[in-house]
Short mmCIF file of C-alpha atoms and ligand atoms in Angstrom, two decimals:
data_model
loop_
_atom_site.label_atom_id
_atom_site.label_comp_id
_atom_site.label_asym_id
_atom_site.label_seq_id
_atom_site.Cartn_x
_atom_site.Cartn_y
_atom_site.Cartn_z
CA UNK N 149 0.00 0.00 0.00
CA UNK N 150 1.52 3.70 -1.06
CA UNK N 151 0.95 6.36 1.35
CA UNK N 152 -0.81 9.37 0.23
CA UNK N 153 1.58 12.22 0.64
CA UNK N 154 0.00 15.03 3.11
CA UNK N 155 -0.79 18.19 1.49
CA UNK N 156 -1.20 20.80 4.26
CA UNK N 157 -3.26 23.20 2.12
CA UNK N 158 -6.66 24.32 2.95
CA UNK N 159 -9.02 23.68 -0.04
CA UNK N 160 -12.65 24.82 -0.38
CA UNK N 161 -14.70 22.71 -2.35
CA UNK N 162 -18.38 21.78 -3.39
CA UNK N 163 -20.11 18.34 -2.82
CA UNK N 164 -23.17 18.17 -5.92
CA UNK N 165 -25.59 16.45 -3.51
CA UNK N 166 -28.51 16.73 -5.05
CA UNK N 167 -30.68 15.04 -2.73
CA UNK N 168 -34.15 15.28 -2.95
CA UNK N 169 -35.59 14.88 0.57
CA UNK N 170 -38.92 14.57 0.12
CA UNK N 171 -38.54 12.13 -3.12
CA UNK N 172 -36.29 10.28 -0.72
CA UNK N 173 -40.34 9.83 1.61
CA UNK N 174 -41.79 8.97 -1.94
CA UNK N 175 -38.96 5.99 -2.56
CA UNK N 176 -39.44 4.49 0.50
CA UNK N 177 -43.33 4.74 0.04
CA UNK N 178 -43.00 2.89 -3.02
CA UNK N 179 -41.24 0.29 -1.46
CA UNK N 180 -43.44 -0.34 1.16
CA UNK N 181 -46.55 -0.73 -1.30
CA UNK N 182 -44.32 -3.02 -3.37
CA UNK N 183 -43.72 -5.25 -0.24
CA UNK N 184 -47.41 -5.21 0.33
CA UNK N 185 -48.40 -6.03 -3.23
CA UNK N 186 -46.23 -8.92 -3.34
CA UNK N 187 -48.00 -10.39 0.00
CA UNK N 188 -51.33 -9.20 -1.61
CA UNK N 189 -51.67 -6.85 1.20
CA UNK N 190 -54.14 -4.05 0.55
CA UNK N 191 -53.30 -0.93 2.71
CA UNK N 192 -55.37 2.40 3.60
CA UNK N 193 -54.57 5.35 5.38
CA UNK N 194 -56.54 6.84 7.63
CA UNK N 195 -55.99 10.67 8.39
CA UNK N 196 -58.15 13.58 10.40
CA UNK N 197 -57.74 15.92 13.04
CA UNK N 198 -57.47 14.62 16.62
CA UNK N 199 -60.27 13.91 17.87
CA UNK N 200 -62.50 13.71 14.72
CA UNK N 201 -63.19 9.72 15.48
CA UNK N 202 -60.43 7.80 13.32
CA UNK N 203 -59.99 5.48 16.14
CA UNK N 204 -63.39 4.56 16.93
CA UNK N 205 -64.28 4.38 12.51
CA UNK N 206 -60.95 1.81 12.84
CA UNK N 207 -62.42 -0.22 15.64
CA UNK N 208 -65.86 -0.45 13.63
CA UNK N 209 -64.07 -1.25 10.53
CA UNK N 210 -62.47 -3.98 12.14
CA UNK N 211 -65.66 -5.61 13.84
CA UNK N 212 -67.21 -5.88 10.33
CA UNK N 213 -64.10 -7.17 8.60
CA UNK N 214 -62.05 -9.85 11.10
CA UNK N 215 -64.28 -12.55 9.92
CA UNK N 216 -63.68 -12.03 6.19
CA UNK N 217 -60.37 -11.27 6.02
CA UNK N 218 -56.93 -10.52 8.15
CA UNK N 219 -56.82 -7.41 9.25
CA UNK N 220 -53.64 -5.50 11.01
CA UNK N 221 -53.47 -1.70 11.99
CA UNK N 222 -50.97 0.54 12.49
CA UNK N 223 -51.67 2.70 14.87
CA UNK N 224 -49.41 6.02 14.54
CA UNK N 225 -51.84 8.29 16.14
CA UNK N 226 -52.94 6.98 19.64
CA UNK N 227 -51.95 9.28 22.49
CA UNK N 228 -53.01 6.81 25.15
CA UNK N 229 -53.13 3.37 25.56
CA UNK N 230 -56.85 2.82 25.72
CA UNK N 231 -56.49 3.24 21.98
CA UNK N 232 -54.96 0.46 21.82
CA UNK N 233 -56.22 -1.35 23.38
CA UNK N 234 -59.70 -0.59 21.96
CA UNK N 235 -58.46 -1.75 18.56
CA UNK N 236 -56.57 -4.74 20.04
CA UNK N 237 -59.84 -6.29 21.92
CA UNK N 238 -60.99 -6.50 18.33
CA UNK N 239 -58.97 -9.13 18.16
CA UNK N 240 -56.10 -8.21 15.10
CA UNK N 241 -52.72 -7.44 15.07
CA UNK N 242 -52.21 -3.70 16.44
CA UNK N 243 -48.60 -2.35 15.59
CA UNK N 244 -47.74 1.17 17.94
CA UNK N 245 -45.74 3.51 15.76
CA UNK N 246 -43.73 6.07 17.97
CA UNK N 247 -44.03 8.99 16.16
CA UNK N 248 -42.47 11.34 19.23
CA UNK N 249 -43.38 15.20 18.46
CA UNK N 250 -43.76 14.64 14.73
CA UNK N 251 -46.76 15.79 12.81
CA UNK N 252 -47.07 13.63 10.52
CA UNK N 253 -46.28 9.40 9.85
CA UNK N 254 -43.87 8.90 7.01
CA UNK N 255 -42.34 5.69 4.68
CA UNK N 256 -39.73 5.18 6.60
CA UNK N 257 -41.60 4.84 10.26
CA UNK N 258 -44.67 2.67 8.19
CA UNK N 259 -41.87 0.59 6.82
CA UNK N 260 -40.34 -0.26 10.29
CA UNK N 261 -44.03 -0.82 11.52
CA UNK N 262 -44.74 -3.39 8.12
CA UNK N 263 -41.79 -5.35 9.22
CA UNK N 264 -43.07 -6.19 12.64
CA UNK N 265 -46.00 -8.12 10.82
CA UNK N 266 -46.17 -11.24 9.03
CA UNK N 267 -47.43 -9.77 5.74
CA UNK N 268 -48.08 -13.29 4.27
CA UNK N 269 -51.13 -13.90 7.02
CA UNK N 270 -52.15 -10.20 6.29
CA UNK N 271 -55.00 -9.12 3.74
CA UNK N 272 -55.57 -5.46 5.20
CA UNK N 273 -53.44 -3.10 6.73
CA UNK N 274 -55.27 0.16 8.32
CA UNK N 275 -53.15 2.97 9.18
CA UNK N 276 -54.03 5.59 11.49
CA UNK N 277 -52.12 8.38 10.52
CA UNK N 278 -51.10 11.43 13.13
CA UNK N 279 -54.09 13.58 14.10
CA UNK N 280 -53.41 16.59 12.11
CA UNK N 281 -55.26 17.96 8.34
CA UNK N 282 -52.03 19.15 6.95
CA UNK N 283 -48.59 17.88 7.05
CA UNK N 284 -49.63 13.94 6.12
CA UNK N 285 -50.54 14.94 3.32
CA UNK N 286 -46.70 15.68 1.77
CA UNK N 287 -45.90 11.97 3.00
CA UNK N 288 -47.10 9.37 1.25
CA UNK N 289 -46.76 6.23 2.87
CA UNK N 290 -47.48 3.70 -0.11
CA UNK N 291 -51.04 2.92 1.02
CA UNK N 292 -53.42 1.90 -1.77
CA UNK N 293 -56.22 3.86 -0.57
CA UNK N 294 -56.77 6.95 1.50
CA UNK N 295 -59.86 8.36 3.74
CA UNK N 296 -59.93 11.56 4.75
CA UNK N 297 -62.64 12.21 7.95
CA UNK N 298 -63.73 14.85 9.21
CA UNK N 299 -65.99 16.00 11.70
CA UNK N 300 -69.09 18.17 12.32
CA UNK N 301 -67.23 19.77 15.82
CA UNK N 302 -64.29 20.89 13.75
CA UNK N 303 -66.53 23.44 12.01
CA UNK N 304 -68.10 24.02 8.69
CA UNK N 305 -64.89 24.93 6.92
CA UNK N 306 -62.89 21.93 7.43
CA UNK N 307 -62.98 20.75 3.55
CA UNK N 308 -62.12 24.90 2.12
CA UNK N 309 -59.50 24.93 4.94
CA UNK N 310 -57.67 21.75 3.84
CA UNK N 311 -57.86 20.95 0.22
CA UNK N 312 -54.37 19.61 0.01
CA UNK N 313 -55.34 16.75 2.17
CA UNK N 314 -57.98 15.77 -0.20
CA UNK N 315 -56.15 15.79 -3.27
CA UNK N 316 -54.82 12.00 -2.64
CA UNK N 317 -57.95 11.08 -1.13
CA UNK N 318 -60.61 8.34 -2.33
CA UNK N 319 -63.42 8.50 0.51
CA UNK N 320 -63.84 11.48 2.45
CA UNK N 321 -66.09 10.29 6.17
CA UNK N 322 -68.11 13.41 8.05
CA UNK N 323 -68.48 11.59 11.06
CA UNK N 324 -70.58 12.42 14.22
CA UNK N 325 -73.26 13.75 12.48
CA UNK N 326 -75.23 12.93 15.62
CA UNK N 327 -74.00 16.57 16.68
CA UNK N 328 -74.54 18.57 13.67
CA UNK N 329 -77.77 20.59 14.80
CA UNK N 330 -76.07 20.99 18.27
CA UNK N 331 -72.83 22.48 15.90
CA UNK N 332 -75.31 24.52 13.83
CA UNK N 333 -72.94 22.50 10.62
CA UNK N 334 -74.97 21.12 7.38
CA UNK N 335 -74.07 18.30 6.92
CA UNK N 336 -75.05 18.17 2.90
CA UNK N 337 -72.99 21.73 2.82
CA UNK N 338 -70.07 20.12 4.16
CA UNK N 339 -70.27 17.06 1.26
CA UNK N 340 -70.70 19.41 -1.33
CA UNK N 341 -67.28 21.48 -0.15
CA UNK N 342 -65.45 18.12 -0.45
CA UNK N 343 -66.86 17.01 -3.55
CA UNK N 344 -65.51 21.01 -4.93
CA UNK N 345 -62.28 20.50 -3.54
CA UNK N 346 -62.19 17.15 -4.74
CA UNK N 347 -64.24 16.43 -7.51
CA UNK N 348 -65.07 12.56 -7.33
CA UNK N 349 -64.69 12.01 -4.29
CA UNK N 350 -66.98 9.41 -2.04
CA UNK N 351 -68.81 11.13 0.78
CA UNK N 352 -69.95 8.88 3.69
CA UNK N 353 -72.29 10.72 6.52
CA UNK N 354 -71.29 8.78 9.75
CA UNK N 355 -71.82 8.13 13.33
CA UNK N 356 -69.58 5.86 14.36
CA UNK N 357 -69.52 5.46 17.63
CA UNK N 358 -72.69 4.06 17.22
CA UNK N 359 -71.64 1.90 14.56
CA UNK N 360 -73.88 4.30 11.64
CA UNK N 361 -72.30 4.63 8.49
CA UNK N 362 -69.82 2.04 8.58
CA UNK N 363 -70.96 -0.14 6.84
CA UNK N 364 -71.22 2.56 3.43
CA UNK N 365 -67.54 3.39 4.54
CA UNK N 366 -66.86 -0.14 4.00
CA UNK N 367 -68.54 -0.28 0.43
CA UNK N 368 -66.75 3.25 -0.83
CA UNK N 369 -63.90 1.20 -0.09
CA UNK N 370 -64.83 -1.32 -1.91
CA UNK N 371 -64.00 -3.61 1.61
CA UNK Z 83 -45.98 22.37 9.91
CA UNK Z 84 -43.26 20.42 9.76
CA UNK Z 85 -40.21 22.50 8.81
CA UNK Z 86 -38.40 21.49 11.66
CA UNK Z 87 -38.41 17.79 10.92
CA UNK Z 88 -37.26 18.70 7.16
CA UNK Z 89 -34.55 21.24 8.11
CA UNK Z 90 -33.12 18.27 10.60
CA UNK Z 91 -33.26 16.19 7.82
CA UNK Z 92 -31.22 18.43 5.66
CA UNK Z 93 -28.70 19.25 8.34
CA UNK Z 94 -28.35 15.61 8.85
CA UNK Z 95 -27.40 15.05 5.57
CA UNK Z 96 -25.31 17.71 5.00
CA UNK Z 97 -23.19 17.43 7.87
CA UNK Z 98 -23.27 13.86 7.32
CA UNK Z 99 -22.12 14.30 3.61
CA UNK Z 100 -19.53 17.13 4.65
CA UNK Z 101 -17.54 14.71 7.48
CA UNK Z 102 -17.56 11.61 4.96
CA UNK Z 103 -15.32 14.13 2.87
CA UNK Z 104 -13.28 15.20 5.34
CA UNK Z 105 -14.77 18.71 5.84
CA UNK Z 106 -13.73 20.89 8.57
CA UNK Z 107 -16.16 23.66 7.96
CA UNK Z 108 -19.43 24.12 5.93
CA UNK Z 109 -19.44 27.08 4.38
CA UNK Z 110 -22.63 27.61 1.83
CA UNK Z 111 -25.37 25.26 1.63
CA UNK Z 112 -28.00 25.33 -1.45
CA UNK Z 113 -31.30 23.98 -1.31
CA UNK Z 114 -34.31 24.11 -3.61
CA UNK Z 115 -38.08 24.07 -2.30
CA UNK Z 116 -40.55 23.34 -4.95
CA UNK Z 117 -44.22 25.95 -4.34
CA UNK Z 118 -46.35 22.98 -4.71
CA UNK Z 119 -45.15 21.75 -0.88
CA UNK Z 120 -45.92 23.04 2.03
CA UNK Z 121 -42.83 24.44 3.14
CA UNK Z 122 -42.42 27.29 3.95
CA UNK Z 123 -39.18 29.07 3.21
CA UNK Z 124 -38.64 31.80 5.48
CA UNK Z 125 -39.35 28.90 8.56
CA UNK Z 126 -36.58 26.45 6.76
CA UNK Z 127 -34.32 29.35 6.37
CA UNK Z 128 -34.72 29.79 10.05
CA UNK Z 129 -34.79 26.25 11.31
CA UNK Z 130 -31.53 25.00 9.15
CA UNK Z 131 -29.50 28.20 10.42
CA UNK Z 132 -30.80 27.10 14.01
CA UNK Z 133 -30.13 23.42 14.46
CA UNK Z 134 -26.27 24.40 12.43
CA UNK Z 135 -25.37 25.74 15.54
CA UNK Z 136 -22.65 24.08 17.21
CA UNK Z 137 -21.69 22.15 14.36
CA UNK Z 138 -19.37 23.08 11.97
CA UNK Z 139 -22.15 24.58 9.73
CA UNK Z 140 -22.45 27.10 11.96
CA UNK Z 141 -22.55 30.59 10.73
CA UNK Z 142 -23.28 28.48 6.98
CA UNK Z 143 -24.83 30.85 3.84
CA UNK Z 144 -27.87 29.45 3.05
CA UNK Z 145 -29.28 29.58 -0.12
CA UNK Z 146 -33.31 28.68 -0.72
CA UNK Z 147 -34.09 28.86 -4.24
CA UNK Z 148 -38.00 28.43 -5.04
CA UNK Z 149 -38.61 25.94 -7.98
CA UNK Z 150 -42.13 26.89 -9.15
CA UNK Z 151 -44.59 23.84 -10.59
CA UNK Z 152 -43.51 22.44 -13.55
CA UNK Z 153 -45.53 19.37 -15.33
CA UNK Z 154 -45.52 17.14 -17.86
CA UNK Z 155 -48.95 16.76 -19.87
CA UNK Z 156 -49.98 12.97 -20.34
CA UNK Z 157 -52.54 14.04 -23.32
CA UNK Z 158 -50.26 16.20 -25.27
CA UNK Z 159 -46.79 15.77 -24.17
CA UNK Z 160 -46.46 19.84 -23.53
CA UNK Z 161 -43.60 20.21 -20.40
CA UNK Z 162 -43.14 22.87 -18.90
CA UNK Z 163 -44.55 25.37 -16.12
CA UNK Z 164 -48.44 25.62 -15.06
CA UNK Z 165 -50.25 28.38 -13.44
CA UNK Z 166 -51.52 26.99 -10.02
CA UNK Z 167 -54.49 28.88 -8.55
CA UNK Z 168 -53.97 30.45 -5.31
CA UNK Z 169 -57.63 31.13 -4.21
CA UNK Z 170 -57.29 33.04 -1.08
CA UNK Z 171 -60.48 31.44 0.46
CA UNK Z 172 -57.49 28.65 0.87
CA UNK Z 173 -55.28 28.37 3.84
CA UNK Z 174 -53.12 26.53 1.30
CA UNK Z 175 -52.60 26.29 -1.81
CA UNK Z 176 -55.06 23.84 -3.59
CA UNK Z 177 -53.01 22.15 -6.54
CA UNK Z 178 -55.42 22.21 -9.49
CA UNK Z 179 -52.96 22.60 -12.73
CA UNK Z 180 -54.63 22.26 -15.85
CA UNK Z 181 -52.18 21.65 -19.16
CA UNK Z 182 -51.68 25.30 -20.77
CA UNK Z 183 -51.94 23.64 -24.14
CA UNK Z 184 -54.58 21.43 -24.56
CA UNK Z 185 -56.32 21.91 -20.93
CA UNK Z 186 -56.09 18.29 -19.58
CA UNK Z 187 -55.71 17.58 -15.92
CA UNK Z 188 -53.65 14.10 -16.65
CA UNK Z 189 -50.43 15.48 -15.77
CA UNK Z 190 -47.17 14.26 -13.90
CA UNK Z 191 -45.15 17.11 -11.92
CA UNK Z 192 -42.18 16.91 -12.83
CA UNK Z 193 -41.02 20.23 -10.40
CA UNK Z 194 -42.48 22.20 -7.74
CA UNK Z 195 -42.61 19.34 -5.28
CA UNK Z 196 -38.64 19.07 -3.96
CA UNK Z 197 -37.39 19.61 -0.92
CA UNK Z 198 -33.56 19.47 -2.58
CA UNK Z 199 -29.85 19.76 -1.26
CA UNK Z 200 -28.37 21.05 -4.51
CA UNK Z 201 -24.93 22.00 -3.58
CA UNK Z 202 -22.81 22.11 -0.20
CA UNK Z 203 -19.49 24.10 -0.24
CA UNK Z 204 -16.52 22.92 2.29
CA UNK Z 205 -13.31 23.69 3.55
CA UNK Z 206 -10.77 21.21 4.68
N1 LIG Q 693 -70.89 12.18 19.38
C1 LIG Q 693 -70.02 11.44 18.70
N2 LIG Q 693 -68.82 11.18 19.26
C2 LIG Q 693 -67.96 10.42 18.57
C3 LIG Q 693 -68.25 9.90 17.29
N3 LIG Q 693 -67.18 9.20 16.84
C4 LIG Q 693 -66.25 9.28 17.82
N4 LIG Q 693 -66.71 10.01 18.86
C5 LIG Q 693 -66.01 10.35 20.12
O1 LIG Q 693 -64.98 11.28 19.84
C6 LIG Q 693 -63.87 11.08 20.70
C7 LIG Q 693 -62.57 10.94 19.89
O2 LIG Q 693 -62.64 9.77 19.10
P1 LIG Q 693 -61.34 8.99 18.60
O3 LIG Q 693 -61.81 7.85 17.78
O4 LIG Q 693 -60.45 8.68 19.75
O5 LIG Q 693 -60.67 10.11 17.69
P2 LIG Q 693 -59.22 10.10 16.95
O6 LIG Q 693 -58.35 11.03 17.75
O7 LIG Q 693 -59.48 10.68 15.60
O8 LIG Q 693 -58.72 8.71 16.92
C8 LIG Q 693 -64.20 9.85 21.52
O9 LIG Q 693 -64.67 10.25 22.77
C9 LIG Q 693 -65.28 9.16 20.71
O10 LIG Q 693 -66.15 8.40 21.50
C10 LIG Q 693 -69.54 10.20 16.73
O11 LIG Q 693 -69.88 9.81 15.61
N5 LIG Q 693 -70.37 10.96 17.48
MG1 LIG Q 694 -56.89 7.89 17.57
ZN1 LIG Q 695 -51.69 18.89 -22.70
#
């Protein structure tokens, strides 16, 4: 081996990175639905504001499908362990996905979460994404599907406020539509803002903590 | 929203790709944030500057070009930029490009949607 003579000279120079960060999220999405596909895992991803009832549409979800098919979720938005737990009692695989302070779930955390599930036993994966309108929606997470819900107590501008959310989306949920006269919110004014900010778009009324609408959910879903 | 996650990111990187070269001292950094995210850049400007302190990026120039949307029309094969409409009734800004040429909506972005490390300069 020939030493490299030492040149004490200082030398500025440039590194061409060119390192797309946010393609780098988009890579590692695609590789996570590729994994899936392979297993003929189907995956959606669940997002809405804290609060607006993703948890309790999950655990419904679940109750209709465990006897048809295998169902996992990954839970990335549950601030407490009754959450959990809730989902778990259902009987399916529940993955936790520490997300720490961050506002949204991305490939990377999903695909740490996919490997702690056997994929071949697996027909449907349900993600629950972080509790937030916004920032999820620059981070795909190579789901084939995703629902959008919102809810009557978040106000009758959640669709104008968020249209970025929607873009991606396939079934947007108004859920607890048992309080819209309380919340002085239409509930046929909120569908129609979705269905402007995303033209297409399934709308499915719900109350599901009491189970109503769940079963349309399902069918938009084609579940 | 989540600046802060993205300018660790880049910081990561770029101190990360600086040391594998044997830098002793970061001295420009150039990124490139495409309109159609939701970055904003006076918060990244801030955030990257921030979390380089104590490293040896501090004191850094940072550089944040914005790459407005560019596409690539499925219908008609036209590439290049698109208006997007900024309707102010928006918090943000609702992506609804339309090809200038023949007005379909089948198109693939091709730029506007980067959160890019373009170019680090070091000294060793
Ligand atoms: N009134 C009413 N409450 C609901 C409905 N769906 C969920 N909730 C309640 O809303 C609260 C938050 O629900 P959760 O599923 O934890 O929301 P998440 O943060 O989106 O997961 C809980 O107390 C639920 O019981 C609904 O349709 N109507
Ligand atoms: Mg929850
Ligand atoms: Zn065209």
């Amino acid at each position: 081996m020939r030493k490299e003579p030492i040149v004490e000279t200082e030398e500025i120079f440039d590194i061409e990175l060119e390192e797309d960060l946010l393609n780098r999220n988009r890579e590692l999405a695609e590789g996570n639905h590729k994994a899936m596909h392979e297993h003929g895992v189907r995956a959606l991803d669940v997002l809405g504001s804290i609060g607006s009832g993703k948890t309790t549409l999950i655990t419904e979800m679940v109750k209709r499908l465990r006897d048809r098919m295998n169902v996992a979720v990954l839970a990335g938005d549950l601030t407490t362990m009754i959450d959990a737990e809730r989902i778990e009692e259902q009987g399916v695989p529940v993955v936790q996905i520490h997300t720490g302070k961050e506002c949204h779930l991305d490939a990377n955390l999903v695909h740490k979460a996919l490997a702690e599930l056997d994929l071949a036993s697996v027909d449907l994966v349900i993600i629950e994404n972080v509790g937030n309108l916004i920032c999820p929606g620059e981070f795909p997470l190579g789901a084939d599907q995703r629902l959008v819900m919102v809810s009557v107590t978040e106000g009758p501008y959640t669709a104008l406020k968020h249209p970025y959310i929607f873009a991606d989306a396939e079934v947007a949920v108004i859920n607890k539509v048992d309080l819209a006269e309380a919340m002085e919110v239409s509930v046929d004014g909120l569908a129609e803002d979705l269905r402007k900010v995303k033209p297409g778009i399934k709308v499915v009324p719900t109350n599901a903590r009491e189970g109503e609408g769940v079963d349309e959910v399902l069918r938009a879903l084609g579940l | 929203m989540h600046d802060l996650t993205m300018a660790r990111s880049i910081v990561d990187t770029v101190l990360e790709a600086a040391k594998e070269r044997g830098a002793e001292e970061v001295l420009e950094i150039d990124l490139v944030i495409g309109a159609l995210t939701l970055l904003s850049r006076e918060q990244m400007d801030f955030w990257v500057r921030e979390l380089l302190r104590g490293t040896i990026g501090e004191g850094a120039e940072v550089n944040i070009e914005q790459q407005g949307p560019e596409v690539r029309c499925k219908q008609c094969g036209y590439r290049g930029p698109v208006e997007v409409s900024d309707d102010p009734i928006y918090h943000l800004m609702a992506f609804t490009p339309t090809c200038p040429e023949c007005g379909s909506t089948e198109l693939e972005i091709v730029a506007g949607d980067e959160c890019t490390i373009r170019n680090i300069r070091a000294r060793r």
